[in-house]
Short mmCIF file of C-alpha atoms in Angstrom, two decimals:
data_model
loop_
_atom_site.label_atom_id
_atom_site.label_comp_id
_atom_site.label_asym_id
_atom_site.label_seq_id
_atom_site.Cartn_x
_atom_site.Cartn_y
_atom_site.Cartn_z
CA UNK P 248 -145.67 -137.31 121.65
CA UNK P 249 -149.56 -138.39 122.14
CA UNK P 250 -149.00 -140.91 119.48
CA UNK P 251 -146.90 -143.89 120.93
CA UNK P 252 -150.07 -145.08 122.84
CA UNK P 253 -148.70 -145.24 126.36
CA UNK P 254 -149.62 -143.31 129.56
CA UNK P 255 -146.99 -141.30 129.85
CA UNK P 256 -147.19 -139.76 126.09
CA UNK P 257 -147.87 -136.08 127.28
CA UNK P 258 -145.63 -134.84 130.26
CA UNK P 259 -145.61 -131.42 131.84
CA UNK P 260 -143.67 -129.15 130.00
CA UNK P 261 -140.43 -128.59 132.71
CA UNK P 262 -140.85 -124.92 132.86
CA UNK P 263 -141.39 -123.39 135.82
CA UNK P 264 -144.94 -122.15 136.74
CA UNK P 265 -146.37 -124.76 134.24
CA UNK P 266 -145.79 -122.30 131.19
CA UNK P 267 -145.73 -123.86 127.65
CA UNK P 268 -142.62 -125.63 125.86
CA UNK P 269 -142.24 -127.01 122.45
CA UNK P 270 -140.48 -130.41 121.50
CA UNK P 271 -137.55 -130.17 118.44
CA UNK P 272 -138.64 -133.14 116.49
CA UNK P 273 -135.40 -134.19 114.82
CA UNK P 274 -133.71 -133.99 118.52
CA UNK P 275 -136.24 -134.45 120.91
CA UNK P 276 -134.93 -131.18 122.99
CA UNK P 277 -138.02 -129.52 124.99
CA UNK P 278 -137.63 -125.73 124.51
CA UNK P 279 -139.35 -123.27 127.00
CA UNK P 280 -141.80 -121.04 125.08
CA UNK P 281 -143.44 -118.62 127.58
CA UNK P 282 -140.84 -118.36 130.52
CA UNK P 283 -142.28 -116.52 133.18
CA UNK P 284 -141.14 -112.56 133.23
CA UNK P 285 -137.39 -111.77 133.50
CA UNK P 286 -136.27 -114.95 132.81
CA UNK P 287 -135.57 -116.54 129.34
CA UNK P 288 -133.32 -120.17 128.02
CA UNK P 289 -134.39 -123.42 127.16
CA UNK P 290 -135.32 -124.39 130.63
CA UNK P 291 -136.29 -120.85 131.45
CA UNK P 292 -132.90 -120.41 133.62
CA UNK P 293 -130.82 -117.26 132.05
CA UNK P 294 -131.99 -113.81 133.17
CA UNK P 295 -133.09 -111.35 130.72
CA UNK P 296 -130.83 -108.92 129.65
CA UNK P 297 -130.94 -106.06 132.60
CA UNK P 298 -131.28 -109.10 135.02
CA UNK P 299 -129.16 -111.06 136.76
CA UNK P 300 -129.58 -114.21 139.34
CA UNK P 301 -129.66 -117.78 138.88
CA UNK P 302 -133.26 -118.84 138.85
CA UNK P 303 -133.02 -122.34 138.58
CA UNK P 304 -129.90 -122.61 140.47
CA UNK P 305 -127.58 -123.86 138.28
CA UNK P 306 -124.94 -122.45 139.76
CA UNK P 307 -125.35 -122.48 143.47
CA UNK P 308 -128.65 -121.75 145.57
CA UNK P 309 -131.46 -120.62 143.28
CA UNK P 310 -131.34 -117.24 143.18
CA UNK P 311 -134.39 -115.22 141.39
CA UNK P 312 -133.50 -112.73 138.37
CA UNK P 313 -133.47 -109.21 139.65
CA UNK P 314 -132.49 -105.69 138.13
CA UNK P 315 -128.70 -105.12 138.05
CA UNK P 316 -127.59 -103.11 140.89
CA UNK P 317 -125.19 -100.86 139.64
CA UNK P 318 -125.40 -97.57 141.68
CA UNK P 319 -127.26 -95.90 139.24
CA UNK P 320 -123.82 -95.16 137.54
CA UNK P 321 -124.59 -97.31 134.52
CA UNK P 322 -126.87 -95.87 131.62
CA UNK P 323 -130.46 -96.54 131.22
CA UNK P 324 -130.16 -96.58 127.30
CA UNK P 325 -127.10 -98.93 127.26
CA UNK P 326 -127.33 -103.10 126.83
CA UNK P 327 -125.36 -105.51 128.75
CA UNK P 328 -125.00 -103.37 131.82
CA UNK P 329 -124.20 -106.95 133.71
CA UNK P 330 -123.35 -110.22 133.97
CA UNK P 331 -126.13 -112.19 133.83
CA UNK P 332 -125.04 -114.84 136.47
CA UNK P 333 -122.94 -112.90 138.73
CA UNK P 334 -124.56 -109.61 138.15
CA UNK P 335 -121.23 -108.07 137.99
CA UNK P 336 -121.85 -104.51 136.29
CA UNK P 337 -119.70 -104.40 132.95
CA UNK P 338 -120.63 -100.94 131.91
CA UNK P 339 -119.70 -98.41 135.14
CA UNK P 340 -119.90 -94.99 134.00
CA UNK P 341 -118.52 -91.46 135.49
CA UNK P 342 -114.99 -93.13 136.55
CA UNK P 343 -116.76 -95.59 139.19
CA UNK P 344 -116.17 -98.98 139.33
CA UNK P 345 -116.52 -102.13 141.19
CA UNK P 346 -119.02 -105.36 141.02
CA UNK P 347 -121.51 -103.03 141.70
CA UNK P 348 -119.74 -99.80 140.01
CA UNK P 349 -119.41 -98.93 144.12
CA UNK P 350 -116.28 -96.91 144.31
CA UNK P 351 -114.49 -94.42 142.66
CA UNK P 352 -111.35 -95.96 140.24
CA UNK P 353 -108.06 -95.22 140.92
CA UNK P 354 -106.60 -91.47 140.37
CA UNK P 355 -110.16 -90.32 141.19
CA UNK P 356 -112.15 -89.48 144.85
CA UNK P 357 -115.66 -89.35 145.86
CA UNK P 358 -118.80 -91.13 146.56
CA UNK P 359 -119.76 -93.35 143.91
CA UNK P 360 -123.15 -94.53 146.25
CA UNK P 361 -123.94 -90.38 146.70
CA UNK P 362 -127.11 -90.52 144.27
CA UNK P 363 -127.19 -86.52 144.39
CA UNK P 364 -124.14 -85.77 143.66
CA UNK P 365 -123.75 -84.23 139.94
CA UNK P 366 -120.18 -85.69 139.73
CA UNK P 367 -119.32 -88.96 142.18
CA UNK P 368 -116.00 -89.49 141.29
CA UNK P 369 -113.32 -86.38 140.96
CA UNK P 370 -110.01 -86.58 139.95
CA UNK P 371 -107.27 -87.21 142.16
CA UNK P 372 -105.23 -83.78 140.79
CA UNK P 373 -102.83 -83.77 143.40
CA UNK P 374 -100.52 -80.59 143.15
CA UNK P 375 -97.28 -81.95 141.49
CA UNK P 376 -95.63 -79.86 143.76
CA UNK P 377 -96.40 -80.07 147.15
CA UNK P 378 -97.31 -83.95 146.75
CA UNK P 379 -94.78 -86.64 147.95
CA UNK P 380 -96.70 -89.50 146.35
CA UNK P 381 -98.03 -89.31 142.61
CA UNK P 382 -100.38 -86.80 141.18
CA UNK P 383 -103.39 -89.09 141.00
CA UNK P 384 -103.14 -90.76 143.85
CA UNK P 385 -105.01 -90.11 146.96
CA UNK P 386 -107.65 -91.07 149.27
CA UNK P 387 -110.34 -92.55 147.64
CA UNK P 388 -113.52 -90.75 149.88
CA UNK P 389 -111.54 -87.77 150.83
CA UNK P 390 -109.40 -87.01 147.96
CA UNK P 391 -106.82 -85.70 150.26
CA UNK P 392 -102.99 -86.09 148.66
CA UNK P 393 -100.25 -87.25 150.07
CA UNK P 394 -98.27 -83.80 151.29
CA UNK P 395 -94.61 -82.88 151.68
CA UNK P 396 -93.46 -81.70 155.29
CA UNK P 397 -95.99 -78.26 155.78
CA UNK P 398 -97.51 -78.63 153.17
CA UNK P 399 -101.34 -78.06 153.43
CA UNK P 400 -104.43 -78.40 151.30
CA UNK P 401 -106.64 -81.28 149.64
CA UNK P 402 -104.13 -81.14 146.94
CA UNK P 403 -101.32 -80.41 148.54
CA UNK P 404 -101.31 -76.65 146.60
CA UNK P 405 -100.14 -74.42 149.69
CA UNK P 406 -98.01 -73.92 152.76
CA UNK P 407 -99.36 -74.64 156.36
CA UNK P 408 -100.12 -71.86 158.52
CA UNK P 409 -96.55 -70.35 159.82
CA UNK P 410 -94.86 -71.77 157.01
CA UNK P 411 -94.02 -70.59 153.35
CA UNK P 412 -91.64 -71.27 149.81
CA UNK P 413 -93.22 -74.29 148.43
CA UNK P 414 -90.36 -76.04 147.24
CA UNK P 415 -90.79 -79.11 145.08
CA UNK P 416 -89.50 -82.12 146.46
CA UNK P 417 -89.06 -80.45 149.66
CA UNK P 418 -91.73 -78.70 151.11
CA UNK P 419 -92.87 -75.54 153.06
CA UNK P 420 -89.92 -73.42 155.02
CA UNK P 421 -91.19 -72.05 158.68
CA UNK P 422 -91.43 -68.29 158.70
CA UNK P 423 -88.72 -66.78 161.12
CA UNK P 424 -90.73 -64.00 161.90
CA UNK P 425 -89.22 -61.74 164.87
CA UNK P 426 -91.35 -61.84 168.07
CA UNK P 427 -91.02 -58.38 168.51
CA UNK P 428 -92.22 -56.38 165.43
CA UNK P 429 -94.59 -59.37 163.72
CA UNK P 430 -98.33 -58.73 165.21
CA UNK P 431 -99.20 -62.53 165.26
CA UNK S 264 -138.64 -127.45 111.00
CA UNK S 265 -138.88 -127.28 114.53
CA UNK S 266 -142.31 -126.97 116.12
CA UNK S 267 -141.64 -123.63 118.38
CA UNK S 268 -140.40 -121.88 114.66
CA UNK S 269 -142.27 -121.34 111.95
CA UNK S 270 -141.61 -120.50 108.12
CA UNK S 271 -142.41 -116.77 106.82
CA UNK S 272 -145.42 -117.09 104.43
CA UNK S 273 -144.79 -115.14 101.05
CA UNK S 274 -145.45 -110.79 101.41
CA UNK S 275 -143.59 -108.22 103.67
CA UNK S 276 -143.30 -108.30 106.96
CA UNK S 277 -142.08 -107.05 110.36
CA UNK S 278 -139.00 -108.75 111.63
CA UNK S 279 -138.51 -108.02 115.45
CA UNK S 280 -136.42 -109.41 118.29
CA UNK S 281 -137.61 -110.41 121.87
CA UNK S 282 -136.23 -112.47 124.74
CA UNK S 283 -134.02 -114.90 122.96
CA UNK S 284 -136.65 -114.96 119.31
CA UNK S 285 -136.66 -113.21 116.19
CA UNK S 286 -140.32 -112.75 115.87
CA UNK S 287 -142.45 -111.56 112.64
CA UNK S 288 -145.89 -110.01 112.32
CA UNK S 289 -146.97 -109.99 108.31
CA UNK S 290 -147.86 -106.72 107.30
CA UNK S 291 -151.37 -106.63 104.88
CA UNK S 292 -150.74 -103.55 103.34
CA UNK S 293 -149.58 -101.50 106.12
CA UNK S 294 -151.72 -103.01 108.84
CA UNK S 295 -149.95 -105.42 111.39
CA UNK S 296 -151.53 -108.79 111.03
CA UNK S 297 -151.31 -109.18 114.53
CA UNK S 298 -152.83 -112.54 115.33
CA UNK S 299 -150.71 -114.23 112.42
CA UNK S 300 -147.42 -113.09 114.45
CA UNK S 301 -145.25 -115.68 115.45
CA UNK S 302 -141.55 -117.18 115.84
CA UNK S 303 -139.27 -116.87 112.81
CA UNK S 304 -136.28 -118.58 115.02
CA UNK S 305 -135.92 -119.13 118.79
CA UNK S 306 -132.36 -118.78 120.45
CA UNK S 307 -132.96 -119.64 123.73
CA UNK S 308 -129.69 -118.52 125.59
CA UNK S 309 -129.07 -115.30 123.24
CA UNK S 310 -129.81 -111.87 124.00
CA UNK S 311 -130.70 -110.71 119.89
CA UNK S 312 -130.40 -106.61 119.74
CA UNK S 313 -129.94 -105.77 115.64
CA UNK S 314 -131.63 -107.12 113.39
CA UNK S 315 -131.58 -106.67 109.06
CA UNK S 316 -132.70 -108.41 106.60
CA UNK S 317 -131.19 -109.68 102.95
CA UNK S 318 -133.84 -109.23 100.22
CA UNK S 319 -131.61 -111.51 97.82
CA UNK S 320 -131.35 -114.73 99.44
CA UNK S 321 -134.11 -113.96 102.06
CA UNK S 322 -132.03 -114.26 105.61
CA UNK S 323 -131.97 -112.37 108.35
CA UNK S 324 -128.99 -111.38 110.41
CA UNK S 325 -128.49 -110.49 113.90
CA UNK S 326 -126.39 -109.27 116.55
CA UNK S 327 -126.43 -110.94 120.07
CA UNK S 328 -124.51 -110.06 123.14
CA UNK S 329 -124.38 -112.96 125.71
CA UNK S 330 -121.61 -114.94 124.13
CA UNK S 331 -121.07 -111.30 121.09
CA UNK S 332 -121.40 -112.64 118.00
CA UNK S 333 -123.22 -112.04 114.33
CA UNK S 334 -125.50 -114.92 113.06
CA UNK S 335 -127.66 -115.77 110.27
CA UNK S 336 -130.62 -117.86 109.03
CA UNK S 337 -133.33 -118.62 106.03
CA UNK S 338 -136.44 -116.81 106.98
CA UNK S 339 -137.60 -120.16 106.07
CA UNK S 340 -137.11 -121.79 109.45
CA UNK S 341 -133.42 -121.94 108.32
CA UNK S 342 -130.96 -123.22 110.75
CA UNK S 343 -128.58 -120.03 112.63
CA UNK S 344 -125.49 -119.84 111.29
CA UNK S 345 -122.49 -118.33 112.79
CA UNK S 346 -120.69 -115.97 110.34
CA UNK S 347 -118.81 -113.38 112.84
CA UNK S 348 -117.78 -114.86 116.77
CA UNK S 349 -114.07 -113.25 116.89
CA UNK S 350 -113.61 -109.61 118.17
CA UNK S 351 -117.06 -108.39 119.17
CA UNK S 352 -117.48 -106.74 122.51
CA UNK S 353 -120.79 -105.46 121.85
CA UNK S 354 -122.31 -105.81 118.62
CA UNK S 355 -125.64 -103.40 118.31
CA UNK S 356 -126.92 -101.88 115.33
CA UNK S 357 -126.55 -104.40 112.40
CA UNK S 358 -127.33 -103.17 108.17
CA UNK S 359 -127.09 -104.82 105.27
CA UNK S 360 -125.88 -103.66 101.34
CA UNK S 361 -127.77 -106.34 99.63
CA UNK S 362 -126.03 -104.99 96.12
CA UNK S 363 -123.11 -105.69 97.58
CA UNK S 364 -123.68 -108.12 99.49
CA UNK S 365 -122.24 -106.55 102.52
CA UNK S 366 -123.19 -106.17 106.15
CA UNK S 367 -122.03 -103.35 108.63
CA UNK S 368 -122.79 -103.32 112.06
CA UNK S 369 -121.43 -101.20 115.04
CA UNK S 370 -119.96 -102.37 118.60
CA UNK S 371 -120.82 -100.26 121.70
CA UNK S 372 -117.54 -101.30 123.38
CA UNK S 373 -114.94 -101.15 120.78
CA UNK S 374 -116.27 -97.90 119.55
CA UNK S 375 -116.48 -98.47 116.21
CA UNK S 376 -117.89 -99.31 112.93
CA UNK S 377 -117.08 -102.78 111.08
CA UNK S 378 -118.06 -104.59 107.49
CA UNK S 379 -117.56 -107.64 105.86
CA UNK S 380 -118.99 -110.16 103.49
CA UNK S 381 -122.16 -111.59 103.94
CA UNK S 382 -120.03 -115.12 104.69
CA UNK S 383 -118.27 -112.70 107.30
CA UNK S 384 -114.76 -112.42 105.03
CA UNK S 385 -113.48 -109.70 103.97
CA UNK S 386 -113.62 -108.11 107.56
CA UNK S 387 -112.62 -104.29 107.96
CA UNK S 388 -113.14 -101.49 110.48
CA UNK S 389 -114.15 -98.36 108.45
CA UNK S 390 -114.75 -96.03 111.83
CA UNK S 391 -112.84 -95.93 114.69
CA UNK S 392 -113.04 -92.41 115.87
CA UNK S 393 -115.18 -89.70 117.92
CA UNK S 394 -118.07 -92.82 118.61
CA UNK S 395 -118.96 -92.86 122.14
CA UNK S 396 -122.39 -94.83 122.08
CA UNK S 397 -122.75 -96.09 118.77
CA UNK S 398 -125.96 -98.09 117.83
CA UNK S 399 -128.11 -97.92 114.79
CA UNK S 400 -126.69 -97.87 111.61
CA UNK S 401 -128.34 -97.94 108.36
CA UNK S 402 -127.74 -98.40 104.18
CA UNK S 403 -128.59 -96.97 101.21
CA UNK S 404 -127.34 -99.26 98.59
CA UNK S 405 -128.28 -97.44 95.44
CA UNK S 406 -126.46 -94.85 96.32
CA UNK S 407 -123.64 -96.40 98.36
CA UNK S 408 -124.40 -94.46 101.90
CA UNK S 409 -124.01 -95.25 105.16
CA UNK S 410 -126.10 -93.53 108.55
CA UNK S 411 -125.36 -94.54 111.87
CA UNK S 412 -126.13 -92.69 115.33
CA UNK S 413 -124.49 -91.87 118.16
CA UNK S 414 -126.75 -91.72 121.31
CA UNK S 415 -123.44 -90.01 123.65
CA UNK S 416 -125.86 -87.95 125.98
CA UNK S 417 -122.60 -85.43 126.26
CA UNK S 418 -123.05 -84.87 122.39
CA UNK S 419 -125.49 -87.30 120.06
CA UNK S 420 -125.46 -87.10 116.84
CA UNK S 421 -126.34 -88.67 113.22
CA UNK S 422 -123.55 -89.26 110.73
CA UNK S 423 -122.96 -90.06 107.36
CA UNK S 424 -119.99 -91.80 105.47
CA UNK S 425 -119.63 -93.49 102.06
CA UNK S 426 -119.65 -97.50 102.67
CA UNK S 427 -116.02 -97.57 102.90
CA UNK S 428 -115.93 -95.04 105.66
CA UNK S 429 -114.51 -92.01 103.50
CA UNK S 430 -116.35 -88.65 103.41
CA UNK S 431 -117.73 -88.62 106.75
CA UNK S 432 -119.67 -86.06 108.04
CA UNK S 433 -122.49 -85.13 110.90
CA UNK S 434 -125.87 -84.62 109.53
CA UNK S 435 -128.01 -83.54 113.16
CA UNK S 436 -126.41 -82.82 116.23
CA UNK S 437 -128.67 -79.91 117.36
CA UNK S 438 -132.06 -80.82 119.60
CA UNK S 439 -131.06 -84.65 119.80
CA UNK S 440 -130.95 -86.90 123.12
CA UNK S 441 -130.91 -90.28 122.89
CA UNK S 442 -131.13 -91.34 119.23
CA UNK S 443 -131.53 -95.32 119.46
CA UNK S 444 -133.68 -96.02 116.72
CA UNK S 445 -132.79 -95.17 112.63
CA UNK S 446 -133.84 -96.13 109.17
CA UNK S 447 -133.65 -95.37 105.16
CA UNK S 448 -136.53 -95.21 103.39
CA UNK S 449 -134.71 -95.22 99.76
CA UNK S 450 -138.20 -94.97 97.68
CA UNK S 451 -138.77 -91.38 99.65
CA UNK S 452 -134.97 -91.12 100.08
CA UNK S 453 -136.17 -90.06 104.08
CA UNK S 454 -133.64 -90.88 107.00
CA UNK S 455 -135.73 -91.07 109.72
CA UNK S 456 -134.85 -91.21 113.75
CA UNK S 457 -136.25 -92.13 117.17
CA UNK S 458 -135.19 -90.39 119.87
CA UNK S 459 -135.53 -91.73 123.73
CA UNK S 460 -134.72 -88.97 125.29
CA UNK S 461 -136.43 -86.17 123.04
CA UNK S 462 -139.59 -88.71 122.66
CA UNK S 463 -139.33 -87.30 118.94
CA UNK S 464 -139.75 -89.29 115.58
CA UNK S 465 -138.27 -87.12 112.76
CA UNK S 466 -136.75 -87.22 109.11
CA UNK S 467 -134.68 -85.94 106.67
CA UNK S 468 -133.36 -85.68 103.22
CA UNK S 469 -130.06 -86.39 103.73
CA UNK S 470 -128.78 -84.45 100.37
CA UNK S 471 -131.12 -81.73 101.17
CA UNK S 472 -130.46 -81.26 104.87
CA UNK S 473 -134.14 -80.66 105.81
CA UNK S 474 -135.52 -81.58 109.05
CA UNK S 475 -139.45 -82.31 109.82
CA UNK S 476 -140.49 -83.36 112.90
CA UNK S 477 -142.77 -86.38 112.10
CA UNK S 478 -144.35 -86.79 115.68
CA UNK S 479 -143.59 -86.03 119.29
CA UNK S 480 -144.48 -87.80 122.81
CA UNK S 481 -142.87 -91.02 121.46
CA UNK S 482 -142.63 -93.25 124.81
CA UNK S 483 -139.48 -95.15 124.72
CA UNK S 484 -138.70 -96.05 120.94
CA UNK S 485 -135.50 -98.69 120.71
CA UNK S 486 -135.52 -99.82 117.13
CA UNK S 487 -137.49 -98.38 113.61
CA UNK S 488 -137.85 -99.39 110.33
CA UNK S 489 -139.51 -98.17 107.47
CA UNK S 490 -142.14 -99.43 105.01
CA UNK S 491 -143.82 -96.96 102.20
CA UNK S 492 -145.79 -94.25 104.57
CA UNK S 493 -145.38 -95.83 107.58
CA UNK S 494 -142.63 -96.04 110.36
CA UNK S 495 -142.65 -99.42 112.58
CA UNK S 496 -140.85 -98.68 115.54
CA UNK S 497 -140.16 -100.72 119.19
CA UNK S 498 -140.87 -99.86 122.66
CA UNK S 499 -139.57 -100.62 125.91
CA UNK S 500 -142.14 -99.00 127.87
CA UNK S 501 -145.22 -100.57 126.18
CA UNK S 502 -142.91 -104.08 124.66
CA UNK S 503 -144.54 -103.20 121.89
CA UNK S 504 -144.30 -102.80 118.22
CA UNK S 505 -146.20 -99.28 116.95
CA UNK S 506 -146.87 -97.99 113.75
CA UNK S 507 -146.51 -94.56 113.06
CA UNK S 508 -148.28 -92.88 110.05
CA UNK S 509 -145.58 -90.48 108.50
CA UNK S 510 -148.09 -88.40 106.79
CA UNK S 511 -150.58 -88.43 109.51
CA UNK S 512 -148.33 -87.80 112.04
CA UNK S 513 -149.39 -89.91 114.25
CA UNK S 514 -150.05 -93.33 115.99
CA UNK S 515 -152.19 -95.41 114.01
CA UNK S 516 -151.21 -98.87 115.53
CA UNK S 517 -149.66 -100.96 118.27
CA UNK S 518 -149.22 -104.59 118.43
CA UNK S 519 -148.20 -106.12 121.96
CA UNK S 520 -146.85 -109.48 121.61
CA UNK S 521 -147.86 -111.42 124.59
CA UNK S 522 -144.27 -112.12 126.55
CA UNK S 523 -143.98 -108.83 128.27
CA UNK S 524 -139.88 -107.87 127.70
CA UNK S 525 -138.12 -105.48 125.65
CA UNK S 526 -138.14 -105.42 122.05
CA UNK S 527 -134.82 -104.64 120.48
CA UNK S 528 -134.17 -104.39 116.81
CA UNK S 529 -137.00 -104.60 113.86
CA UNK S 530 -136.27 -104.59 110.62
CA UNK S 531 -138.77 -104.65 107.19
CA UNK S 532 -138.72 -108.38 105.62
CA UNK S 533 -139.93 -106.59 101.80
CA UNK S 534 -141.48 -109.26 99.98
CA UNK S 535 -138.84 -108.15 96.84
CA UNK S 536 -135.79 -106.30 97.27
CA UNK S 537 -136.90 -102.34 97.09
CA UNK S 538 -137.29 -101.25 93.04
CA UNK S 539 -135.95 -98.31 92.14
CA UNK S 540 -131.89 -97.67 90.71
CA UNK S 541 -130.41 -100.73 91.09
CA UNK S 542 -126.98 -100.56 89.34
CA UNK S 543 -126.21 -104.55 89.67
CA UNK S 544 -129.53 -105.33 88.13
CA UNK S 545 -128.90 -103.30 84.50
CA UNK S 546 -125.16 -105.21 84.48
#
C-alpha cells in the first residue's frame, strides 16, 4: 500500500522471478498474477495441470514442475493424467500401471516401457487346462503360465515333446513308444 | 472487489479458462476486444476445465479437477461458491438449461452424465452407459435437448438425449477422432464440433442430420462456443482463443492472452439470454 507514508509501503511481490502479484484488499492476501510457465497458486507453487514437482518446495527439496512421466501409456487428449505433487500417473491406459504406468497389471504380460510395441500389456490367458496356478496369472515380462507336470507352451496349451493326453488337473502322460518299431 | 478480478462491463462476451482464472475478452460485434481482456475470477490452486454461463442471474459455473468439484460466481466479481464437492472424479464438460434452471455436466472417470439444480439439489445421473471419454456436453433449452461427445479414440462419437436422459441416440460416429470441443447455436439451430484429431470444425442440424464441414487444418481446438456467425474456439497449441467465421470458412481472428498455458473451456457470456421460443417467458 504506497499510501501509509513509510519506507517499506511497496515490497517485492514474493513470486518467483520478480513476476507481478496483486493484494486482496479486504484480506490483505498477495496473489501471484503472472507465475512463471508451468507453474500456477497463490505463491506460484502448484504445477500446472500436465506437471508435476514441487517448485517452491513445500513439500521436501524444491523440485521444478516437469511433464508427467507416464510411459507414454496415458492419453494426450485426457486431463489430470497426474498428481501434481507426487507425479503419480492417475490415468494408465492399455492395462499398465504403476507410479509411472511402468508395468503391466496383474492377469496381463508385457513391456509396458516398449514404446513400439502396438499392444504392451497382453493378457495372461493361461490354458485352463494345462495350468496349475490360475488362468491369469503368470509372469509379468514373459507371460509364461504356471504348467502341470509335461506340460509345455507359454500358456500351458500342449504336451512336452515325448509326452501326450493333456489331462486337466494332471498333466501330460509319457508316450510308451516301443524302441523297436517307433523311428525316433 | 479484489484488485487481481475485475467486474464484466455490460455486452457479450467470451468467457475462457486458463491456469487457475476464468478470463473474459468483450466481444464488439464479433471482433475480440482483445486489449480490454482481463480476469473475471482468479482461483489460484484450481485447475478450471468447463465452463457455462447462466443468462438469468448472470453467473458462471465451472468444473475444476484438483480437489473435483462444481463452483459458481456473479460475473460481477462475485465471490466462488461451492454448489457440487461430493462424488466427482473428474468433472469436464459443464452446460447449463437456464429455463430450467438446470446444469449438466459429465465426469471422465465415473463415466457418466449428471444434473441437478442450479443450488446443486436435485442431483441425478441420467447416463451411465457406453461413455468411455466423455467431455463436452451441450443444451438446447427451447427445445429440451441435450449433446454431449465422446472423444473414445476406439469409437468417438456425438450423442443426443432428451434432458432427462430418455431417447438417446448417436448423431456422428463416422470420420470423427478426437471430438473435445461442442456447442448449440439455437438461433441457427447448428451443433457444431472440434475435432483434435481430425483438425476439423463442422456442424449440423441435429433434426435434419446434415453434415458440413465448416473448416479443416484446425491445430489443437479444446473448447468452442458459439456466437451469431462466428465459432470461438481454444487452442492448446497456440494458448489461444480463435475465431472462426462459419460462413467464411475460415480463420478470421486469434487472441493470445499473454500467460502462455492451455486454455480449457470457453463459453459465450450473451449480454441477454438468446430470444427466440422461450416457453417460461409466455407463462
Amino acid at each position: 500500500n504506497a499510501l501509509i507514508g513509510t519506507p517499506a509501503d511497496c515490497q517485492h511481490c514474493p513470486c518467483p522471478d520478480r513476476t507481478s502479484c496483486a493484494e486482496i484488499a479486504q484480506t490483505g492476501q498477495v496473489v501471484c498474477t503472472n507465475c512463471p510457465a508451468g507453474q500456477t497458486g497463490i505463491r506460484c507453487q502448484m504445477c500446472e495441470d500436465g506437471y508435476y514437482g514441487d517448485p517452491l518446495g513445500q513439500s521436501g527439496s524444491a523440485r521444478p514442475c516437469v511433464r508427467c512421466d507416464c510411459n507414454g501409456n496415458v492419453d494426450l487428449n485426457a486431463l489430470g493424467v497426474c498428481d501434481h505433487l507426487t507425479g503419480r500417473c492417475l490415468k494408465c491406459l492399455g492395462h499398465t500401471e504403476g507410479e509411472h504406468c511402468e508395468r503391466c497389471q496383474r492377469g496381463f504380460y508385457g513391456d509396458a516401457l516398449n514404446q513400439t510395441a502396438v499392444q504392451k500389456c497382453k493378457a495372461c490367458s493361461c490354458s485352463p487346462g494345462g495350468t496349475s496356478g490360475y488362468v491369469n496369472e503368470c509372469h509379468p515380462h514373459t507371460g509364461n503360465c504356471l504348467c502341470l507336470g509335461h506340460v509345455t507352451g507359454r500358456d500351458c496349451s500342449y504336451c512336452e515333446m515325448g509326452f501326450f493326453n493333456l489331462q486337466p488337473g494332471v498333466g501330460c502322460e509319457r508316450c510308451r513308444c516301443s524302441p523297436i518299431g517307433s523311428a525316433s | 472487489p479484489r484488485p487481481d478480478v475485475h467486474p464484466l462491463p455490460p455486452g457479450t462476451h467470451l468467457l475462457y479458462a486458463q491456469s487457475g482464472r476464468i478470463e473474459h475478452v468483450p466481444l464488439e460485434g464479433y471482433e475480440m476486444k482483445k486489449d480490454a481482456g482481463k480476469a473475471v475470477l482468479h482461483l489460484p490452486e484450481k485447475v478450471i476445465i468447463g465452463v457455462a454461463y447462466d443468462c438469468v442471474e448472470k453467473m458462471v459455473y465451472w468444473t475444476e479437477i484438483t480437489s473435483p468439484s462444481i463452483s459458481k460466481a456473479s460475473i460481477q466479481a462475485g465471490e466462488p461458491t461451492a454448489v457440487i464437492t461430493s462424488d466427482l472424479d473428474s468433472p469436464e464438460g459443464i452446460a447449463i438449461d437456464h429455463l430450467s434452471r438446470t446444469m449438466f455436466w459429465t465426469d471422465s472417470v465415473k463415466d457418466h452424465i449428471e444434473v441437478a439444480s442450479l443450488d446443486g439439489s436435485q442431483r441425478r445421473v441420467i447416463i451411465d452407459t457406453d461413455l468411455v471419454n466423455p467431455r463436452a456436453i451441450v443444451t438446447d433449452p427451447p427445445n429440451g435437448n441435450l449433446y454431449w461427445a465422446d472423444w473414445n479414440r476406439e469409437a468417438p462419437k456425438i450423442e443426443t438425449s432428451h434432458m432427462d436422459g430418455s431417447n438417446r441416440r448417436v448423431l456422428v460416429k463416422d470420420d470423427l477422432s478426437l471430438p473435445n470441443g461442442l456447442t448449440y447455436d439455437s438461433q441457427s439451430s447448428l451443433l457444431c464440433w472440434a475435432d483434435a484429431g481430425t483438425h476439423k470444425l463442422e456442424c449440423t442440424h441435429p433434426s435434419h442430420g446434415d453434415r458440413r464441414k465448416v473448416i479443416e487444418g484446425l491445430q489443437y481446438p479444446f473448447g468452442i462456443t458459439s456466437f451469431g456467425k462466428n465459432i470461438y474456439y481454444t487452442d492448446w497449441r497456440r494458448d489461444a482463443v480463435v475465431a472462426v467465421d462459419r460462413h467464411a470458412g475460415k480463420e478470421s481472428d486469434m487472441y493470445q492472452p499473454q500467460k502462455k498455458t492451455k486454455i480449457y473451456g470457453i463459453a459465450t457470456a450473451y449480454a441477454q439470454c438468446p430470444a427466440g421460443q422461450n416457453y417460461c417467458a409466455v407463462n
